[in-house]
Short mmCIF file of C-alpha atoms in Angstrom, two decimals:
data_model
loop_
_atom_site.label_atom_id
_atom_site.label_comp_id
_atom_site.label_asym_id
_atom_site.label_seq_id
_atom_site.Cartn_x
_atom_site.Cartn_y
_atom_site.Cartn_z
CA UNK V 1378 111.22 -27.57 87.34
CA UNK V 1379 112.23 -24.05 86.19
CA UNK V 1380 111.54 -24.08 82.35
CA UNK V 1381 109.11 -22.21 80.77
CA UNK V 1382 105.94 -24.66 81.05
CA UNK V 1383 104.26 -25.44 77.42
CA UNK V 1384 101.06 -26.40 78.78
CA UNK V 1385 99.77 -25.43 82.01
CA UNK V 1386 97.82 -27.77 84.41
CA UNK V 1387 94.87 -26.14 86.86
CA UNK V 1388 94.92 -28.65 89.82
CA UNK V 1389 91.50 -28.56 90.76
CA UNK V 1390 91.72 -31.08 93.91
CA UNK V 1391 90.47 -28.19 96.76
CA UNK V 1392 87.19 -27.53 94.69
CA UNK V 1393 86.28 -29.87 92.26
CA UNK V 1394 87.88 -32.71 93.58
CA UNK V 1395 86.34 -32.17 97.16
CA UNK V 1396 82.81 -31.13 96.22
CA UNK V 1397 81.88 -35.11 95.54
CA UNK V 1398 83.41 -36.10 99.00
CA UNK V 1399 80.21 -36.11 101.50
CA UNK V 1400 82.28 -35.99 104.46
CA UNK V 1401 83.75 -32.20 105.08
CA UNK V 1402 87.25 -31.58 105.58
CA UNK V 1403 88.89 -28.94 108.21
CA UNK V 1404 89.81 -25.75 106.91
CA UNK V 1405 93.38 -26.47 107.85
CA UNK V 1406 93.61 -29.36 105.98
CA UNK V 1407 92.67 -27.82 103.20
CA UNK V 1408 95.08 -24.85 102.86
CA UNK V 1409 97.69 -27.75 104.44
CA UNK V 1410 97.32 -29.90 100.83
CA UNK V 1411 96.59 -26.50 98.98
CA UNK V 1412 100.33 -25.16 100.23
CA UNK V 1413 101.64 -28.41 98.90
CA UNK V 1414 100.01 -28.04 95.58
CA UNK V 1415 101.17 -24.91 95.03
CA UNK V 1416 104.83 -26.52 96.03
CA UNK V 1417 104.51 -28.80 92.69
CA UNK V 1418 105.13 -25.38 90.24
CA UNK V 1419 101.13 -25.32 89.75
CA UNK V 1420 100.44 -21.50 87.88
CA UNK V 1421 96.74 -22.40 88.02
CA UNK V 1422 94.90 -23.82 91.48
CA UNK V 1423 91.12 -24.42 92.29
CA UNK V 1424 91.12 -23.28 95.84
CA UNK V 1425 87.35 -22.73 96.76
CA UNK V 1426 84.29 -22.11 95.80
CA UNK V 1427 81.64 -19.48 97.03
CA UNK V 1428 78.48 -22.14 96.23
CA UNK V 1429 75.95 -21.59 99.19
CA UNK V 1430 76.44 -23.92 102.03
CA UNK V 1431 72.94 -25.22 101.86
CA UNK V 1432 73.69 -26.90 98.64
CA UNK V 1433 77.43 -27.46 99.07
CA UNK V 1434 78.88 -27.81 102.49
CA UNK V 1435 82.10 -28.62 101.90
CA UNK V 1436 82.80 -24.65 100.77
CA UNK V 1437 81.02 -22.89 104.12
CA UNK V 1438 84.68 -22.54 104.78
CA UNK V 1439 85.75 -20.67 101.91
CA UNK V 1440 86.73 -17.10 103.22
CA UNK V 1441 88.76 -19.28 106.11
CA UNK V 1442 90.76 -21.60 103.50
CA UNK V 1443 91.79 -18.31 101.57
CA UNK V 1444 93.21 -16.07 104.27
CA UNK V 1445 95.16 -19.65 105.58
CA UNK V 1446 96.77 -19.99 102.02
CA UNK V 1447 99.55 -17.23 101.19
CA UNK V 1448 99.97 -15.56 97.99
CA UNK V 1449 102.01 -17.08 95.66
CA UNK V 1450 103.99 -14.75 92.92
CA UNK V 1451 102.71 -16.36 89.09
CA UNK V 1452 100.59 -18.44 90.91
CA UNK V 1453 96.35 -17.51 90.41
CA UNK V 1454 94.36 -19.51 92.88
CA UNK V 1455 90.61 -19.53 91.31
CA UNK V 1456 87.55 -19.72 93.02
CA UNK V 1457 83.88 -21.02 91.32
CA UNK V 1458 80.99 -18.39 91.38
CA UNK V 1459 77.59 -19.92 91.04
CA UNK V 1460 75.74 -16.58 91.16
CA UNK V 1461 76.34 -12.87 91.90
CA UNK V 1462 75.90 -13.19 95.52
CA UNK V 1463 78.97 -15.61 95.13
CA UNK V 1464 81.13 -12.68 93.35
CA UNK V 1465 80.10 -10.33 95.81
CA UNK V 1466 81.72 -12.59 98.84
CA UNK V 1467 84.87 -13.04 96.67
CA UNK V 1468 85.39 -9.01 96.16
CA UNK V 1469 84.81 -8.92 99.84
CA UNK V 1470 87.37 -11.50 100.53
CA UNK V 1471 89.64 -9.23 98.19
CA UNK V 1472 88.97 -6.01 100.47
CA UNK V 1473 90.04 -7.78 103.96
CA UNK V 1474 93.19 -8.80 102.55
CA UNK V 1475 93.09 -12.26 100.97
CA UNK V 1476 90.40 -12.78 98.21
CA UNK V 1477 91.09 -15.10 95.31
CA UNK V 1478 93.00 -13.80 91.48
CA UNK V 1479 90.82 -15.66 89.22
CA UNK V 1480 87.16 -16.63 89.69
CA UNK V 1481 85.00 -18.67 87.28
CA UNK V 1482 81.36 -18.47 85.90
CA UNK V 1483 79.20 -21.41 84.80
CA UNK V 1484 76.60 -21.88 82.23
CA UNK V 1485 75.11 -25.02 80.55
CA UNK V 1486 74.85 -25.81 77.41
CA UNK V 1487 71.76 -27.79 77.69
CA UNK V 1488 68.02 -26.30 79.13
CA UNK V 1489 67.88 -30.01 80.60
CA UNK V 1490 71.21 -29.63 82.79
CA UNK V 1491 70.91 -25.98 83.83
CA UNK V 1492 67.26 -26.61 85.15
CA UNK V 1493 68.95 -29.83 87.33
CA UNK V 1494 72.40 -28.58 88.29
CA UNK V 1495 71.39 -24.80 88.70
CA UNK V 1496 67.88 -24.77 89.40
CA UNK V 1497 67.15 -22.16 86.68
CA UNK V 1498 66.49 -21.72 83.51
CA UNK V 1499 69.45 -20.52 80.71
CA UNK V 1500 68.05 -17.52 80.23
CA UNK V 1501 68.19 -16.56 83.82
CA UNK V 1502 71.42 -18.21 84.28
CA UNK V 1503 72.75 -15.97 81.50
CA UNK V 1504 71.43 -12.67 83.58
CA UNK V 1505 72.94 -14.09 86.77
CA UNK V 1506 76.15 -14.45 84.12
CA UNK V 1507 75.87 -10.70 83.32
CA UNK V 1508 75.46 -9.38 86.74
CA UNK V 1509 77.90 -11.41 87.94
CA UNK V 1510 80.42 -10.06 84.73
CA UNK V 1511 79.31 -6.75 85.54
CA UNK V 1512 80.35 -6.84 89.42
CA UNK V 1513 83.51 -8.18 89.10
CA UNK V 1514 84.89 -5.53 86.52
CA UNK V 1515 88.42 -5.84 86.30
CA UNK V 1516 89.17 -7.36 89.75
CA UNK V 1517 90.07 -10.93 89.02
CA UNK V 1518 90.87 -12.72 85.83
CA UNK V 1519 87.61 -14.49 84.47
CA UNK V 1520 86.93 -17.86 83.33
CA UNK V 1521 83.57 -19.15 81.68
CA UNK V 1522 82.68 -22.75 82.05
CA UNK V 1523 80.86 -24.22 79.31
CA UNK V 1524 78.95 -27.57 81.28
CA UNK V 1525 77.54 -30.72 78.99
CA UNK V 1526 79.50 -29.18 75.98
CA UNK V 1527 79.33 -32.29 74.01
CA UNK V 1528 76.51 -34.52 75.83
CA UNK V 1529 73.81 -34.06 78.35
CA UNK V 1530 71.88 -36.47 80.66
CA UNK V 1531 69.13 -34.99 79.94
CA UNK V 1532 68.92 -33.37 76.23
CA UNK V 1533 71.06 -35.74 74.66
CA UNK V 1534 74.19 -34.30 72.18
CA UNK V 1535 74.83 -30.61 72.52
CA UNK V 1536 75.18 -28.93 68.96
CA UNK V 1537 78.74 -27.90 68.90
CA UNK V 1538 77.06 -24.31 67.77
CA UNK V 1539 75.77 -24.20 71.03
CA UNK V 1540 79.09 -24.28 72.27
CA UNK V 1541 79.91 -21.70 70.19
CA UNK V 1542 77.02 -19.40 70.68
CA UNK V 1543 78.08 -19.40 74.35
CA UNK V 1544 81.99 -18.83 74.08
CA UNK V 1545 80.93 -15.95 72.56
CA UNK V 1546 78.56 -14.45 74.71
CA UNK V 1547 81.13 -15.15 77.37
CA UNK V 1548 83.64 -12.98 75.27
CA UNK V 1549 81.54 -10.11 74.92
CA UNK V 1550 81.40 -9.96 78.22
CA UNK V 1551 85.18 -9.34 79.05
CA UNK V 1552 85.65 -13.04 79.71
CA UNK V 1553 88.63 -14.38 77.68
CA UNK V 1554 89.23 -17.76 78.99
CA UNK V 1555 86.54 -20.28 78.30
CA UNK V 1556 86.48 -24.17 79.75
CA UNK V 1557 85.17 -26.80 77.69
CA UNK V 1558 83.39 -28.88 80.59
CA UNK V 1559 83.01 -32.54 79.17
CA UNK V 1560 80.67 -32.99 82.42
CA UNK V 1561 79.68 -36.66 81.93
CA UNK V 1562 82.57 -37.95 80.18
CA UNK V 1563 81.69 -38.90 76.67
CA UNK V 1564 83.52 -37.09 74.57
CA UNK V 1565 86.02 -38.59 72.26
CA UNK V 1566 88.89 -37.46 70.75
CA UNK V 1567 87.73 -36.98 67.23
CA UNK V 1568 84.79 -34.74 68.57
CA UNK V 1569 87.17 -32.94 70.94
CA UNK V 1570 88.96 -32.07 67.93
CA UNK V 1571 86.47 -31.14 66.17
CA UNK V 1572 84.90 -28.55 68.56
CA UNK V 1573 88.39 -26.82 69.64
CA UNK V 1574 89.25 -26.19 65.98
CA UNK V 1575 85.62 -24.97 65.40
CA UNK V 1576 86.34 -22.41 68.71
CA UNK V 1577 90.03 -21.63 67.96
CA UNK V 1578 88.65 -20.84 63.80
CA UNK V 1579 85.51 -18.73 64.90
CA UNK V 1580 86.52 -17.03 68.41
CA UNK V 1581 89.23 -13.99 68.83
CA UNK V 1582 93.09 -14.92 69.00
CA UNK V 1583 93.04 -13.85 72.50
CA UNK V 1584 90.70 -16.32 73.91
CA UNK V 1585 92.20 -18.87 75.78
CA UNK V 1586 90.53 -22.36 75.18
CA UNK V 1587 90.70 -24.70 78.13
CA UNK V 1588 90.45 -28.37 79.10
CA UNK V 1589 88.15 -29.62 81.48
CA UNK V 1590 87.49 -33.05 80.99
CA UNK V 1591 85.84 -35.79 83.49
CA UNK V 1592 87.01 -39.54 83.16
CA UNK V 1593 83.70 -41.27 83.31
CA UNK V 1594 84.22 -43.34 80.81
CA UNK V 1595 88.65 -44.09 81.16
CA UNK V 1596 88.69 -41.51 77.94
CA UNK V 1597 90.18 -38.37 79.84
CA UNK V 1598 93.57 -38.31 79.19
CA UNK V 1599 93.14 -39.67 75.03
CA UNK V 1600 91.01 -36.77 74.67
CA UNK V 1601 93.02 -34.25 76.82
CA UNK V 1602 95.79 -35.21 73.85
CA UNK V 1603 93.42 -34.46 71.44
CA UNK V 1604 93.04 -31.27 72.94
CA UNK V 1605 96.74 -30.75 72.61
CA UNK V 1606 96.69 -31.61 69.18
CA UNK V 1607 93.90 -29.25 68.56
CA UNK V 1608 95.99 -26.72 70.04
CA UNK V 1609 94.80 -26.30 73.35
CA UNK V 1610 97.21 -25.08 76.50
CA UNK V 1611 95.70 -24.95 79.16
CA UNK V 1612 93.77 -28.07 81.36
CA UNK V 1613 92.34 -28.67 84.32
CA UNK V 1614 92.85 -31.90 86.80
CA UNK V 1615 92.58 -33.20 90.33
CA UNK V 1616 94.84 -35.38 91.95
CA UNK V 1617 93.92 -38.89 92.28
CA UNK V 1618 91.03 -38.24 89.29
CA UNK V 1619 89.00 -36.75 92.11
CA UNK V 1620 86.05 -34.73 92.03
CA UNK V 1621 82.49 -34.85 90.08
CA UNK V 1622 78.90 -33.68 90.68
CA UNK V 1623 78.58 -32.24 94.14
CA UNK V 1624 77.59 -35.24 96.13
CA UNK V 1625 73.50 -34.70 96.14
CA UNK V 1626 73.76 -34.17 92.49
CA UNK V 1627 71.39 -37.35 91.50
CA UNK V 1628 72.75 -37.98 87.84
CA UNK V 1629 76.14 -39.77 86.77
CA UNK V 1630 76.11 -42.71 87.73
CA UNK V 1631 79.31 -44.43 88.10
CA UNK V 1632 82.95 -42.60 88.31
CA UNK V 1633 82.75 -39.06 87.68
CA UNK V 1634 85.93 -37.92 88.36
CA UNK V 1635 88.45 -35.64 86.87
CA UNK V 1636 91.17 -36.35 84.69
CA UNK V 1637 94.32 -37.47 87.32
CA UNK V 1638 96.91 -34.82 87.25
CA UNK V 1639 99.06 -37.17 88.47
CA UNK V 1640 98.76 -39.88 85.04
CA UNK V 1641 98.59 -36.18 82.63
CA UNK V 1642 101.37 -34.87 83.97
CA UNK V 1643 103.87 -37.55 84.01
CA UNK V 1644 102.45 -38.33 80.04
CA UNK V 1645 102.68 -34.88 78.77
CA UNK V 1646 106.94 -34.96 80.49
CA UNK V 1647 107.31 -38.74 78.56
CA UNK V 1648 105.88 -36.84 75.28
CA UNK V 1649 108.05 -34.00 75.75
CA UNK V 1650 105.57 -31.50 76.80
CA UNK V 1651 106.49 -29.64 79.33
CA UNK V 1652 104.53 -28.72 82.43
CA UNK V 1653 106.55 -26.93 84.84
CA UNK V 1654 105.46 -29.65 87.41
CA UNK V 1655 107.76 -31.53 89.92
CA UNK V 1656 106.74 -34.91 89.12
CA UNK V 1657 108.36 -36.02 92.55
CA UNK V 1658 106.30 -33.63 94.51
CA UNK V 1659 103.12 -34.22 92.82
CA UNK V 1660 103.36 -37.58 93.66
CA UNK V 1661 103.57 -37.00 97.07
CA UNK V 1662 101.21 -34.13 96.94
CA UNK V 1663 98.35 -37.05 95.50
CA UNK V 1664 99.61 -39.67 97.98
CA UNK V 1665 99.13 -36.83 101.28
CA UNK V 1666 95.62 -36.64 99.00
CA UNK V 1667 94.88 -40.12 99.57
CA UNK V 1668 96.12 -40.02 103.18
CA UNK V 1669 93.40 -37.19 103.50
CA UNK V 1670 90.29 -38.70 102.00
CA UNK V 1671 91.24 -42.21 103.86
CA UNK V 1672 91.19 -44.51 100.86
CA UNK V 1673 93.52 -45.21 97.23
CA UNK V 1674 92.60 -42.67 94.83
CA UNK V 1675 92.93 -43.32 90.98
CA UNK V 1676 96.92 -42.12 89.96
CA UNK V 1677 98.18 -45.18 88.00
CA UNK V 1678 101.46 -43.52 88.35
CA UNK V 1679 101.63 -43.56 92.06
CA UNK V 1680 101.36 -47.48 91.90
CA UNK V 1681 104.55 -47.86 89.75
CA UNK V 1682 106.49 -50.22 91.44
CA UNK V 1683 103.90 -52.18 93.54
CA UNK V 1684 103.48 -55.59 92.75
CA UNK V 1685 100.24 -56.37 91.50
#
């Protein structure tokens, strides 16, 4: 498609999607599927993530998979940094030629889920935030992740002044785009609405609000419309509804996966939204994903036509 896209997807199937698989996947492969996800008109792709191997194996590859996946002009392939170690490795990726053009930081929005998914407290993960801020300076384009921003498995409901309190503090610190991380999947729309209007009243015009919802509960796409409503842009998604905790991650029980780019995609087209996507080749991109992971993956769309 060559319009101007109205919303734009982040496919998040390299990273996200692949951190819940337990077997790991060639390098190859990976920049193989990430070249044909960046074929599909994606402006916005997960391609790594710097997490140490010890905890996440599936990523020891990570300096490999981005020098075997060429630039792409308008195109900002994003890696996740856990801690400043992991920005560190991504600026020296950038000095030998191939590092990535957006990176992300995360923070909970819980005490119970930053203790269990980053084995620290938020205070420290803040600091680890600032250093992390700090080193990368003006070399990528920034993203701060906002985990358990409506529930946690641990501490219950998360105030939506939390949510707040942390967009901000992400803000001062240079980083404009903020993800709203539905990490267990029980949002719904009316409190997805709710907590985007609250950001888009109370934080600058120039932040960008985005998306990031997991279907745990078959309510990812009705609230990624709410989001729209609410007047987000931006989203992220994994083919097939891939993707969840890393694999040892002992909580979530049940699906945890992304929203499916594949189902988003074709509804935002048949509600006139456009998303600069090739519907054709994103089919095919999450059918060569199910070819990789050996099984059927989530798309509804992809089963149009089979008989029942």
């Amino acid at each position: 498609m060559s319009e101007t896209p109205q919303v734009v997807l982040c496919e998040c199937f390299a990273r996200d999607g692949l951190q819940h698989e337990p077997g790991v996947l060639p390098a190859a492969e990976k920049a193989a599927m990430l070249v044909r996800i960046a074929d599909c008109g994606f402006r916005r792709i997960e391609i790594t993530s710097f997490s140490h191997p010890k905890y996440v194996p599936q990523f020891a590859d990570a300096a490999e998979v981005l020098q075997a996946v060429p630039p792409r002009p308008g195109v900002l392939f994003k890696a996740t940094c856990p801690n400043p170690q992991a920005v560190e490795r991504a600026l020296t990726a950038r000095a030998e030629g191939r590092g990535p053009e957006e990176i992300s930081f995360l923070v909970s929005a819980s005490e119970g889920h930053t203790q269990r998914n980053l084995r620290r407290s938020r205070d420290e993960q803040w600091r680890n935030v600032e250093a992390m801020a700090a080193l990368a300076g003006g070399a990528f384009t920034t993203v701060g992740t906002i985990s358990v921003a409506f529930d946690c498995p641990f501490d219950g409901p998360t105030p939506p002044q939390r949510v707040l309190e942390d967009a901000r503090r992400f803000i001062a610190l240079g980083v404009r785009r903020i993800a709203i991380g539905d990490t267990i999947g029980s949002a719904t729309p009316p409190r997805v609405r709710a907590l985007v209007r609250l950001l888009r009243e109370e934080l600058p015009q120039e932040a960008v609000l985005i998306a990031h919802f997991h279907d745990s509960r078959g309510t990812g796409i009705a609230n990624c419309v709410a989001a729209l409503e609410a007047g987000i842009t931006h989203f992220d998604s994994a083919l097939g509804g891939t993707g969840g905790h890393p694999a040892e991650i002992a909580y979530g029980e049940g699906f945890t996966g992304n929203v499916c780019t594949e189902d988003l995609a074709m509804l935002f087209e048949a509600m006139g939204v456009r998303t600069g996507l090739d519907l054709d080749r994103l089919r095919a991109a999450g059918r060569a994903a199910e070819a990789l992971l050996g099984r059927r993956l989530h798309a509804r769309t992809n089963r149009l036509g089979e008989h029942a």
